[in-house]
PDB file of C-alpha atoms in Angstrom:
ATOM      1  CA  MET N   1      39.884  28.341   3.714  1.00 66.00           C
ATOM      2  CA  HIS N   2      36.245  28.932   4.617  1.00 70.00           C
ATOM      3  CA  PRO N   3      34.516  29.291   7.988  1.00 76.00           C
ATOM      4  CA  LEU N   4      33.161  26.177   9.641  1.00 75.00           C
ATOM      5  CA  TYR N   5      29.394  26.003   9.166  1.00 75.00           C
ATOM      6  CA  CYS N   6      27.377  24.266  11.898  1.00 76.00           C
ATOM      7  CA  ASN N   7      23.662  23.581  12.114  1.00 69.00           C
ATOM      8  CA  PRO N   8      22.101  22.854  15.518  1.00 67.00           C
ATOM      9  CA  THR N   9      18.665  21.739  14.357  1.00 59.00           C
ATOM     10  CA  ILE N  10      19.158  18.147  13.307  1.00 57.00           C
ATOM     11  CA  CYS N  11      16.680  15.405  14.099  1.00 56.00           C
ATOM     12  CA  HIS N  12      15.617  12.301  12.155  1.00 52.00           C
ATOM     13  CA  ALA N  13      12.048  11.857  13.300  1.00 53.00           C
ATOM     14  CA  HIS N  14      10.954  14.383  15.919  1.00 53.00           C
ATOM     15  CA  ALA N  15       8.229  16.834  14.947  1.00 53.00           C
ATOM     16  CA  MET N  16       8.256  19.250  17.852  1.00 55.00           C
ATOM     17  CA  VAL N  17       7.562  22.985  17.774  1.00 56.00           C
ATOM     18  CA  GLN N  18      10.986  23.644  16.253  1.00 63.00           C
ATOM     19  CA  VAL N  19      11.730  22.804  12.634  1.00 66.00           C
ATOM     20  CA  TYR N  20      14.153  19.913  12.445  1.00 74.00           C
ATOM     21  CA  ARG N  21      16.133  18.918   9.382  1.00 81.00           C
ATOM     22  CA  THR N  22      17.921  15.754   8.372  1.00 85.00           C
ATOM     23  CA  PRO N  23      21.704  15.467   8.128  1.00 88.00           C
ATOM     24  CA  ALA N  24      21.423  15.161   4.336  1.00 90.00           C
ATOM     25  CA  SER N  25      19.335  18.308   3.989  1.00 88.00           C
ATOM     26  CA  VAL N  26      21.838  20.508   5.817  1.00 87.00           C
ATOM     27  CA  ILE N  27      25.069  18.879   4.643  1.00 90.00           C
ATOM     28  CA  LYS N  28      24.178  18.389   0.992  1.00 88.00           C
ATOM     29  CA  GLY N  29      21.573  21.121   0.654  1.00 85.00           C
ATOM     30  CA  ASP N  30      23.165  23.917   2.672  1.00 85.00           C
ATOM     31  CA  GLY N  31      26.835  22.942   2.636  1.00 86.00           C
ATOM     32  CA  CYS N  32      26.929  22.455   6.407  1.00 86.00           C
ATOM     33  CA  ASP N  33      30.210  21.066   7.801  1.00 86.00           C
ATOM     34  CA  VAL N  34      29.042  19.988  11.268  1.00 86.00           C
ATOM     35  CA  ILE N  35      25.710  18.822  12.619  1.00 86.00           C
ATOM     36  CA  ILE N  36      24.713  19.304  16.243  1.00 85.00           C
ATOM     37  CA  VAL N  37      22.248  16.763  17.601  1.00 85.00           C
ATOM     38  CA  GLY N  38      20.683  17.020  21.047  1.00 84.00           C
ATOM     39  CA  ARG N  39      17.243  15.614  21.781  1.00 82.00           C
ATOM     40  CA  GLY N  40      17.397  13.160  18.898  1.00 83.00           C
ATOM     41  CA  VAL N  41      20.252  11.367  20.682  1.00 89.00           C
ATOM     42  CA  TYR N  42      19.716  11.926  24.384  1.00 89.00           C
ATOM     43  CA  GLY N  43      15.991  11.226  24.084  1.00 89.00           C
ATOM     44  CA  ALA N  44      16.496   7.914  22.272  1.00 92.00           C
ATOM     45  CA  ALA N  45      16.032   4.536  23.919  1.00 95.00           C
ATOM     46  CA  ASP N  46      19.645   3.703  22.962  1.00 96.00           C
ATOM     47  CA  PRO N  47      21.577   6.998  22.721  1.00 95.00           C
ATOM     48  CA  ALA N  48      24.826   5.366  21.573  1.00 96.00           C
ATOM     49  CA  ALA N  49      23.118   3.546  18.718  1.00 97.00           C
ATOM     50  CA  GLU N  50      21.200   6.680  17.722  1.00 93.00           C
ATOM     51  CA  ALA N  51      24.414   8.743  17.748  1.00 93.00           C
ATOM     52  CA  ALA N  52      25.984   6.167  15.443  1.00 95.00           C
ATOM     53  CA  THR N  53      22.968   6.453  13.120  1.00 93.00           C
ATOM     54  CA  TYR N  54      23.386  10.230  12.933  1.00 91.00           C
ATOM     55  CA  ALA N  55      27.137   9.903  12.408  1.00 92.00           C
ATOM     56  CA  ARG N  56      26.637   7.481   9.513  1.00 95.00           C
ATOM     57  CA  ALA N  57      23.937   9.656   7.915  1.00 93.00           C
ATOM     58  CA  ALA N  58      26.151  12.737   8.227  1.00 91.00           C
ATOM     59  CA  TRP N  59      29.179  10.949   6.772  1.00 93.00           C
ATOM     60  CA  ASP N  60      27.158   9.548   3.871  1.00 94.00           C
ATOM     61  CA  ALA N  61      25.753  13.020   3.119  1.00 92.00           C
ATOM     62  CA  TYR N  62      29.248  14.545   3.271  1.00 91.00           C
ATOM     63  CA  GLN N  63      30.633  11.906   0.907  1.00 94.00           C
ATOM     64  CA  ALA N  64      27.782  12.557  -1.520  1.00 93.00           C
ATOM     65  CA  ARG N  65      28.481  16.299  -1.368  1.00 91.00           C
ATOM     66  CA  VAL N  66      32.211  16.066  -2.095  1.00 89.00           C
ATOM     67  CA  THR N  67      32.123  13.213  -4.600  1.00 88.00           C
ATOM     68  CA  VAL N  68      31.954  14.386  -8.166  1.00 67.00           C
TER      69      VAL N  68
END
């Protein structure tokens, strides 16, 4: 059993002062287990739809990471 690895800097398109990364880059690249999305969802015109977009991207990246 390994510790749960979370990354709080996930954003699809925002280029603010902070460095944001995509779900694929942290899940596949860094082995992250959980993504934490804030501004990318609550700042969207349709937060529910944007949350679904992040969820799908995260799931797809996870499946790619664990599929051999």
